[in-house]
Amino acid sequence: MPLYLNDEQTMLRDAAQQFVGEAAPVGHMRALRDANDATGFSRDLWKQFAEMGFTGILIPEADGGLGLGHVEAGVVLEEVGRNLSPSPFLTTAIAAVEALKGTAHGDRWFPGILAGETVAALAIDERAKHGNAVGMQAERSGNGFKLSGKKQFVTHGHVADLLIVAARTAGSPDDADGVTLFAVPKDTAGLTTDPQRLADSSIAARVTFDGVELDADAVIGDVDGGRSVLSKLLNAGRTGASAEMLGVGGGAMDMTVAYLKERKQFGVLIGSFQALQHRAAHLYAEMEVARAAVLKAQQLLDAGDARAAEAVSVAKAMTGLAATLAVQEGVQMHGGIGMTDEYDIGFYMKRGRVLAEMFGDSNFHANALATAAGY
Amino acid sequence: MTDDLETFRAETREWLEANVPASMREPVRGEGDANWGGRKADYSRNPDQKLYMDRMAARGWTVPDWPVAYGGGGLSPAQAKIVREEMGRIKARNPLNSFGISMLGPALLKYGTEEQKLEHLPKIARGEIRWCQGYSEPNAGSDLASLAASAEDAGDHYIVNGQKVWTSYADKADWIFCLVRTSKESKQGGISFVLFDMESPGVSTKPILLISGYSPFCETFMDNVKVPKANRVHEENKGWDVAKYLLGHEREMISGMGLAGPGGNPLIEGAKASVGLDDDGRLSDPILRAQLALFEVRSKAFTAMSERFLDELKAGRAHPAQPSMMKYYGTELNKSRHELVMATGGSDALEWESEASNGGAKPRAWLRTKANSIEGGTSEVQLNIIAKRILELPS
Ligand SMILES: Cc1cc2nc3c(=O)[nH]c(=O)nc-3n(C[C@H](O)[C@H](O)[C@H](O)COP(=O)(O)OP(=O)(O)OC[C@H]3O[C@@H](n4cnc5c(N)ncnc54)[C@H](O)[C@@H]3O)c2cc1C
């Protein structure tokens, strides 16, 4: 498979570009923020995502979805990133769907996701830095389980209809085995969420599980064997976050290059200064390399290739490096105006930081590569 | 189609298994391990080099995607990719390193006459003629179009005078592709692209010693050299078009240096040997480990970029200035790789002549990579090109 978008994927990109650019440009996010909107995204917009078919992008055709892959999901995510559109698309339609696909939970949750009504959130992280350890306890209780503990960085957790929770049913935090994934509906007793606005004005919750009782059928996949479901979820989430970061970095770069062509100092366009040209050109190179890494990860995931996990780490780490450079150079090359709230470039810096942290930052993934390679 | 490709892959695999000599599946350790072909080639050290090259050339696989009539394999892009992948799988060496293949060949395919193609391309494909590149002059480096070597019209031939510099392997090459001035009226519009035999009367070369201790390149002097007009590629005074097109290919070739070679990762193995592992099985120098890991990220991402670039190139989708981006990134990356080779090697990697160090292969290679971001147009020049032609920043 050649490493560029095929004709159908290019058509999808054009459609996504037009739709996201019109329905949820950066101004949409700014308006939500200015209104101090407590949801963190527009439910109307989520419905429109559904009407476009986007929420069903990874849902199998047999279940009413489009049955497409990570390349297509990434095409949409990149536009979401470029426009900084707040939406539960990544957590719900990508990561959660990937975890629920092929399980009985799909029948229950997919129709709502397809309709743009259901929102899913991921209760995976237990510390400020994403890690592999799962410490939260899920004790056996009756014919089910009882969950106790805390999770954090649960994006949209305060309004999600469904939480996908990783907990420990055996062993100790660092063990690979003994993890179980649960589908937890939001109104379950003992579940409390503490929503917090983040730097990019999105909302993520700290979630407390205080003896949350679940039936056995809340288990996604196998008891103690949740690591494989979690891996699927994370591979999808990481690849998706990489694609969104490409959009964030690319959007920042485009704004910056455009600014270099319009701002005059010393009687000339600042874009004619070689010092800035070289930095812009270097940034372009980093972004192109990141783009290739993302497409590689998406294609390998779609092909079910054994090398996918490595490629996903490369993509997440590389987009983290490149998008961080893009937003930093973006603010710097805008000069004073780049520091103002009124101008959009700062929003890219904030969103880029959140996505860089999500599902493991560049160091986390570089470390994963080193560990896998045995050093 | 896919079935056909699978069959092709199976056949390719079988043929390579049977025909690539074992010694050609060993990593390239020093300059002597690379085969450059040509009239002056010496195969006495390893006759397998010639055997392997000849076998590959007989199939057209030194240039898999060139037309069969010109010594190529006539393969489709997908098939050529399979050949590359299958060679990588068994860690097969490049059968022939050649400026003819990576630089002159593509330029002749685009700009050459049918006679020129039939005359030169098959000899390139079979490694019979080794080419060198006469572009740079003492006063024309980054500003290449200011070159002064002149070609005076003498009827059916030119009389060429002048000096070239940094001509890689000029003393080992058989022929040169050379930029000469045929008009002073216009800087870029007065250059012609000519080919001549290095044994022509009036051509002489003088090697220049490099910081690596090798002298792969030369000053090249041309003193009343007679060059038939039939050896001019493309129209008179339009050589700059050919030169630029060829430079795109040169940059593409050089960018390949950023790629991790096939097989294991010598960088990591070297680090394990020198600093050792701690109780958790991690390199006991955590900062070096982090540097290596972040290098791996870029290196693997760049490998994907190279694949994408080749795919886009074959499909005619790549931006014409994209080779500049590849050259820039690949060469800077390769320099950092070799900094890490030296950092992991420690004092072992400093030995310059010992047998254990394979004649100082590491420090010499490290020093050589510093030229990657100079030859074929410096990194600064590539960044200028990206800024102007891709990002369209103002002058
Ligand atoms: C190992 C090696 C092999 C080579 N092989 C060949 C060969 O086979 N044939 C051949 O013809 N040539 C060859 N070259 C020559 C090579 O192409 C030139 O060295 C190169 O183009 C740079 O030119 P220069 O050396 O004159 O440096 P200069 O052009 O003098 O550059 C000096 C410095 O100024 C910077 N600079 C120059 N112009 C600009 C600008 N506009 N903007 C910003 N910075 C600028 C450069 O980046 C560099 O850092 C080889 C060089 C090396 C090192």
Tab-separated table of N, CA and C in Angstrom, chain A residues 162-260:
chain	number	residue	atom	x	y	z
A	162	LEU	N	-20.937	6.923	29.162
A	162	LEU	CA	-20.238	5.656	29.375
A	162	LEU	C	-18.786	5.926	29.718
A	163	LEU	N	-18.323	5.251	30.767
A	163	LEU	CA	-16.903	5.326	31.082
A	163	LEU	C	-16.281	3.968	30.794
A	164	ILE	N	-15.153	3.992	30.125
A	164	ILE	CA	-14.415	2.740	29.960
A	164	ILE	C	-13.276	2.766	30.964
A	165	VAL	N	-13.303	1.801	31.865
A	165	VAL	CA	-12.432	1.853	33.030
A	165	VAL	C	-11.473	0.665	33.040
A	166	ALA	N	-10.208	0.962	33.269
A	166	ALA	CA	-9.228	-0.111	33.436
A	166	ALA	C	-8.989	-0.309	34.931
A	167	ALA	N	-9.168	-1.533	35.402
A	167	ALA	CA	-8.943	-1.796	36.826
A	167	ALA	C	-8.251	-3.128	36.991
A	168	ARG	N	-7.781	-3.352	38.198
A	168	ARG	CA	-6.998	-4.558	38.455
A	168	ARG	C	-7.837	-5.602	39.157
A	169	THR	N	-7.907	-6.790	38.556
A	169	THR	CA	-8.653	-7.889	39.175
A	169	THR	C	-7.697	-8.930	39.755
A	170	ALA	N	-6.429	-8.800	39.464
A	170	ALA	CA	-5.428	-9.719	40.032
A	170	ALA	C	-4.052	-9.087	39.907
A	171	GLY	N	-3.118	-9.566	40.712
A	171	GLY	CA	-1.732	-9.133	40.581
A	171	GLY	C	-1.482	-7.738	41.131
A	172	SER	N	-0.289	-7.215	40.769
A	172	SER	CA	0.079	-5.895	41.274
A	172	SER	C	0.213	-4.902	40.117
A	173	PRO	N	0.221	-3.594	40.440
A	173	PRO	CA	0.066	-2.547	39.423
A	173	PRO	C	0.885	-2.714	38.141
A	174	ASP	N	2.134	-3.174	38.263
A	174	ASP	CA	2.956	-3.226	37.060
A	174	ASP	C	2.759	-4.482	36.222
A	175	ASP	N	1.984	-5.437	36.710
A	175	ASP	CA	1.781	-6.672	35.938
A	175	ASP	C	0.997	-6.410	34.660
A	176	ALA	N	1.357	-7.143	33.614
A	176	ALA	CA	0.597	-7.036	32.370
A	176	ALA	C	-0.746	-7.740	32.532
A	177	ASP	N	-0.718	-8.932	33.101
A	177	ASP	CA	-1.970	-9.675	33.312
A	177	ASP	C	-2.696	-9.139	34.538
A	178	GLY	N	-3.947	-9.564	34.656
A	178	GLY	CA	-4.704	-9.196	35.856
A	178	GLY	C	-5.444	-7.883	35.708
A	179	VAL	N	-5.402	-7.322	34.498
A	179	VAL	CA	-6.158	-6.087	34.242
A	179	VAL	C	-7.488	-6.462	33.603
A	180	THR	N	-8.540	-5.766	34.000
A	180	THR	CA	-9.839	-5.999	33.377
A	180	THR	C	-10.428	-4.654	32.966
A	181	LEU	N	-11.059	-4.630	31.803
A	181	LEU	CA	-11.721	-3.407	31.361
A	181	LEU	C	-13.222	-3.504	31.599
A	182	PHE	N	-13.802	-2.407	32.046
A	182	PHE	CA	-15.232	-2.369	32.356
A	182	PHE	C	-15.924	-1.250	31.588
A	183	ALA	N	-17.162	-1.539	31.201
A	183	ALA	CA	-18.017	-0.493	30.628
A	183	ALA	C	-18.951	-0.040	31.743
A	184	VAL	N	-18.778	1.208	32.176
A	184	VAL	CA	-19.532	1.694	33.333
A	184	VAL	C	-20.459	2.836	32.908
A	185	PRO	N	-21.786	2.617	32.980
A	185	PRO	CA	-22.715	3.697	32.646
A	185	PRO	C	-22.623	4.812	33.677
A	186	LYS	N	-22.914	6.038	33.253
A	186	LYS	CA	-22.594	7.188	34.105
A	186	LYS	C	-23.407	7.251	35.394
A	187	ASP	N	-24.637	6.686	35.359
A	187	ASP	CA	-25.483	6.849	36.544
A	187	ASP	C	-25.262	5.761	37.591
A	188	THR	N	-24.206	5.001	37.435
A	188	THR	CA	-23.924	3.944	38.398
A	188	THR	C	-23.626	4.549	39.781
A	189	ALA	N	-24.184	3.933	40.809
A	189	ALA	CA	-24.011	4.471	42.162
A	189	ALA	C	-22.549	4.392	42.593
A	190	GLY	N	-22.107	5.400	43.323
A	190	GLY	CA	-20.747	5.389	43.853
A	190	GLY	C	-19.737	6.080	42.962
A	191	LEU	N	-20.222	6.563	41.833
A	191	LEU	CA	-19.328	7.204	40.857
A	191	LEU	C	-19.482	8.717	40.973
A	192	THR	N	-18.370	9.395	41.253
A	192	THR	CA	-18.473	10.861	41.264
A	192	THR	C	-17.395	11.453	40.374
A	193	THR	N	-17.770	12.539	39.702
A	193	THR	CA	-16.802	13.182	38.813
A	193	THR	C	-16.588	14.623	39.245
A	194	ASP	N	-15.357	15.041	39.129
A	194	ASP	CA	-14.980	16.396	39.492
A	194	ASP	C	-14.358	17.044	38.253
A	195	PRO	N	-15.199	17.727	37.469
A	195	PRO	CA	-14.699	18.281	36.208
A	195	PRO	C	-13.763	19.465	36.426
A	196	GLN	N	-12.697	19.514	35.664
A	196	GLN	CA	-11.730	20.614	35.751
A	196	GLN	C	-11.432	21.131	34.348
A	197	ARG	N	-11.442	22.445	34.253
A	197	ARG	CA	-11.095	23.019	32.959
A	197	ARG	C	-9.567	22.959	32.790
A	198	LEU	N	-9.131	22.592	31.602
A	198	LEU	CA	-7.685	22.501	31.350
A	198	LEU	C	-7.192	23.758	30.626
A	199	ALA	N	-5.897	23.803	30.451
A	199	ALA	CA	-5.276	24.984	29.830
A	199	ALA	C	-5.888	25.303	28.462
A	200	ASP	N	-6.301	24.281	27.722
A	200	ASP	CA	-6.834	24.519	26.376
A	200	ASP	C	-8.341	24.779	26.423
A	201	SER	N	-8.867	24.924	27.648
A	201	SER	CA	-10.277	25.185	27.933
A	201	SER	C	-11.175	23.969	27.679
A	202	SER	N	-10.611	22.824	27.374
A	202	SER	CA	-11.401	21.591	27.362
A	202	SER	C	-11.607	21.170	28.817
A	203	ILE	N	-12.487	20.210	29.026
A	203	ILE	CA	-12.774	19.802	30.404
A	203	ILE	C	-12.439	18.320	30.589
A	204	ALA	N	-11.666	18.044	31.607
A	204	ALA	CA	-11.367	16.658	31.965
A	204	ALA	C	-11.697	16.483	33.438
A	205	ALA	N	-12.131	15.286	33.775
A	205	ALA	CA	-12.594	15.069	35.147
A	205	ALA	C	-11.615	14.215	35.934
A	206	ARG	N	-11.614	14.454	37.233
A	206	ARG	CA	-11.070	13.480	38.162
A	206	ARG	C	-12.268	12.633	38.573
A	207	VAL	N	-12.122	11.334	38.501
A	207	VAL	CA	-13.267	10.452	38.761
A	207	VAL	C	-12.956	9.584	39.973
A	208	THR	N	-13.904	9.549	40.904
A	208	THR	CA	-13.730	8.703	42.081
A	208	THR	C	-14.719	7.546	42.023
A	209	PHE	N	-14.200	6.355	42.240
A	209	PHE	CA	-15.029	5.144	42.300
A	209	PHE	C	-15.053	4.705	43.753
A	210	ASP	N	-16.232	4.814	44.358
A	210	ASP	CA	-16.331	4.497	45.775
A	210	ASP	C	-17.212	3.265	45.921
A	211	GLY	N	-16.600	2.096	45.787
A	211	GLY	CA	-17.352	0.848	45.864
A	211	GLY	C	-18.418	0.743	44.781
A	212	VAL	N	-18.032	1.067	43.555
A	212	VAL	CA	-18.989	1.022	42.437
A	212	VAL	C	-19.285	-0.441	42.072
A	213	GLU	N	-20.547	-0.847	42.240
A	213	GLU	CA	-20.922	-2.252	41.997
A	213	GLU	C	-21.304	-2.459	40.537
A	214	LEU	N	-20.694	-3.487	39.959
A	214	LEU	CA	-20.960	-3.769	38.549
A	214	LEU	C	-21.305	-5.230	38.354
A	215	ASP	N	-22.229	-5.513	37.436
A	215	ASP	CA	-22.516	-6.905	37.068
A	215	ASP	C	-21.350	-7.468	36.272
A	216	ALA	N	-21.325	-8.770	36.215
A	216	ALA	CA	-20.253	-9.431	35.450
A	216	ALA	C	-20.283	-9.000	33.990
A	217	ASP	N	-21.465	-8.680	33.486
A	217	ASP	CA	-21.512	-8.339	32.055
A	217	ASP	C	-20.980	-6.932	31.762
A	218	ALA	N	-20.534	-6.231	32.796
A	218	ALA	CA	-19.876	-4.947	32.542
A	218	ALA	C	-18.457	-5.150	31.995
A	219	VAL	N	-17.960	-6.373	32.109
A	219	VAL	CA	-16.590	-6.650	31.665
A	219	VAL	C	-16.500	-6.582	30.133
A	220	ILE	N	-15.496	-5.870	29.661
A	220	ILE	CA	-15.229	-5.844	28.213
A	220	ILE	C	-14.120	-6.865	27.962
A	221	GLY	N	-14.403	-7.832	27.101
A	221	GLY	CA	-13.396	-8.878	26.859
A	221	GLY	C	-13.343	-9.845	28.026
A	222	ASP	N	-12.123	-10.259	28.378
A	222	ASP	CA	-11.984	-11.285	29.414
A	222	ASP	C	-11.521	-10.715	30.746
A	223	VAL	N	-12.023	-11.317	31.830
A	223	VAL	CA	-11.531	-10.960	33.156
A	223	VAL	C	-10.039	-11.297	33.224
A	224	ASP	N	-9.259	-10.403	33.769
A	224	ASP	CA	-7.793	-10.533	33.887
A	224	ASP	C	-7.075	-10.416	32.538
A	225	GLY	N	-7.840	-10.428	31.477
A	225	GLY	CA	-7.207	-10.376	30.142
A	225	GLY	C	-7.491	-9.057	29.441
A	226	GLY	N	-7.714	-8.033	30.238
A	226	GLY	CA	-8.095	-6.733	29.649
A	226	GLY	C	-6.986	-6.005	28.935
A	227	ARG	N	-5.741	-6.460	29.140
A	227	ARG	CA	-4.622	-5.753	28.542
A	227	ARG	C	-4.747	-5.696	27.016
A	228	SER	N	-5.291	-6.768	26.429
A	228	SER	CA	-5.387	-6.763	24.963
A	228	SER	C	-6.426	-5.741	24.495
A	229	VAL	N	-7.530	-5.618	25.248
A	229	VAL	CA	-8.529	-4.609	24.885
A	229	VAL	C	-7.930	-3.217	25.102
A	230	LEU	N	-7.248	-3.074	26.210
A	230	LEU	CA	-6.630	-1.788	26.530
A	230	LEU	C	-5.613	-1.394	25.449
A	231	SER	N	-4.865	-2.373	24.983
A	231	SER	CA	-3.888	-2.090	23.926
A	231	SER	C	-4.573	-1.602	22.656
A	232	LYS	N	-5.678	-2.265	22.323
A	232	LYS	CA	-6.413	-1.840	21.122
A	232	LYS	C	-6.898	-0.401	21.286
A	233	LEU	N	-7.478	-0.158	22.456
A	233	LEU	CA	-7.979	1.184	22.751
A	233	LEU	C	-6.841	2.205	22.664
A	234	LEU	N	-5.727	1.870	23.288
A	234	LEU	CA	-4.612	2.823	23.334
A	234	LEU	C	-3.969	3.019	21.963
A	235	ASN	N	-3.821	1.926	21.221
A	235	ASN	CA	-3.258	2.082	19.875
A	235	ASN	C	-4.118	3.029	19.048
A	236	ALA	N	-5.437	2.844	19.156
A	236	ALA	CA	-6.344	3.711	18.404
A	236	ALA	C	-6.263	5.143	18.928
A	237	GLY	N	-6.288	5.276	20.250
A	237	GLY	CA	-6.258	6.612	20.852
A	237	GLY	C	-4.961	7.339	20.544
A	238	ARG	N	-3.860	6.624	20.641
A	238	ARG	CA	-2.555	7.250	20.397
A	238	ARG	C	-2.413	7.670	18.946
A	239	THR	N	-2.841	6.784	18.059
A	239	THR	CA	-2.746	7.119	16.637
A	239	THR	C	-3.662	8.294	16.327
A	240	GLY	N	-4.855	8.258	16.931
A	240	GLY	CA	-5.802	9.351	16.709
A	240	GLY	C	-5.271	10.660	17.254
A	241	ALA	N	-4.704	10.614	18.455
A	241	ALA	CA	-4.152	11.841	19.040
A	241	ALA	C	-3.008	12.357	18.177
A	242	SER	N	-2.239	11.446	17.588
A	242	SER	CA	-1.151	11.856	16.693
A	242	SER	C	-1.719	12.601	15.487
A	243	ALA	N	-2.784	12.050	14.928
A	243	ALA	CA	-3.390	12.689	13.756
A	243	ALA	C	-3.937	14.064	14.135
A	244	GLU	N	-4.554	14.141	15.315
A	244	GLU	CA	-5.088	15.434	15.745
A	244	GLU	C	-3.943	16.437	15.948
A	245	MET	N	-2.831	15.928	16.488
A	245	MET	CA	-1.666	16.807	16.687
A	245	MET	C	-1.079	17.289	15.365
A	246	LEU	N	-1.135	16.419	14.352
A	246	LEU	CA	-0.689	16.858	13.020
A	246	LEU	C	-1.497	18.060	12.589
A	247	GLY	N	-2.801	17.997	12.879
A	247	GLY	CA	-3.669	19.112	12.538
A	247	GLY	C	-3.320	20.354	13.340
A	248	VAL	N	-3.063	20.167	14.625
A	248	VAL	CA	-2.722	21.310	15.480
A	248	VAL	C	-1.397	21.927	15.007
A	249	GLY	N	-0.403	21.074	14.808
A	249	GLY	CA	0.911	21.572	14.373
A	249	GLY	C	0.824	22.192	12.984
A	250	GLY	N	0.096	21.517	12.093
A	250	GLY	CA	-0.044	22.018	10.726
A	250	GLY	C	-0.799	23.345	10.706
A	251	GLY	N	-1.836	23.436	11.532
A	251	GLY	CA	-2.608	24.681	11.600
A	251	GLY	C	-1.740	25.826	12.103
A	252	ALA	N	-0.950	25.531	13.141
A	252	ALA	CA	-0.064	26.567	13.683
A	252	ALA	C	0.970	26.975	12.637
A	253	MET	N	1.500	25.986	11.929
A	253	MET	CA	2.517	26.285	10.922
A	253	MET	C	1.917	27.134	9.790
A	254	ASP	N	0.731	26.769	9.331
A	254	ASP	CA	0.106	27.528	8.240
A	254	ASP	C	-0.152	28.976	8.664
A	255	MET	N	-0.649	29.149	9.883
A	255	MET	CA	-0.896	30.512	10.383
A	255	MET	C	0.402	31.304	10.410
A	256	THR	N	1.450	30.634	10.852
A	256	THR	CA	2.737	31.310	11.004
A	256	THR	C	3.323	31.692	9.646
A	257	VAL	N	3.278	30.741	8.720
A	257	VAL	CA	3.816	31.031	7.384
A	257	VAL	C	3.015	32.163	6.739
A	258	ALA	N	1.706	32.162	6.938
A	258	ALA	CA	0.879	33.236	6.384
A	258	ALA	C	1.274	34.572	7.014
A	259	TYR	N	1.537	34.549	8.321
A	259	TYR	CA	1.915	35.785	9.008
A	259	TYR	C	3.256	36.304	8.489
A	260	LEU	N	4.174	35.384	8.220
A	260	LEU	CA	5.489	35.790	7.687
A	260	LEU	C	5.347	36.501	6.347
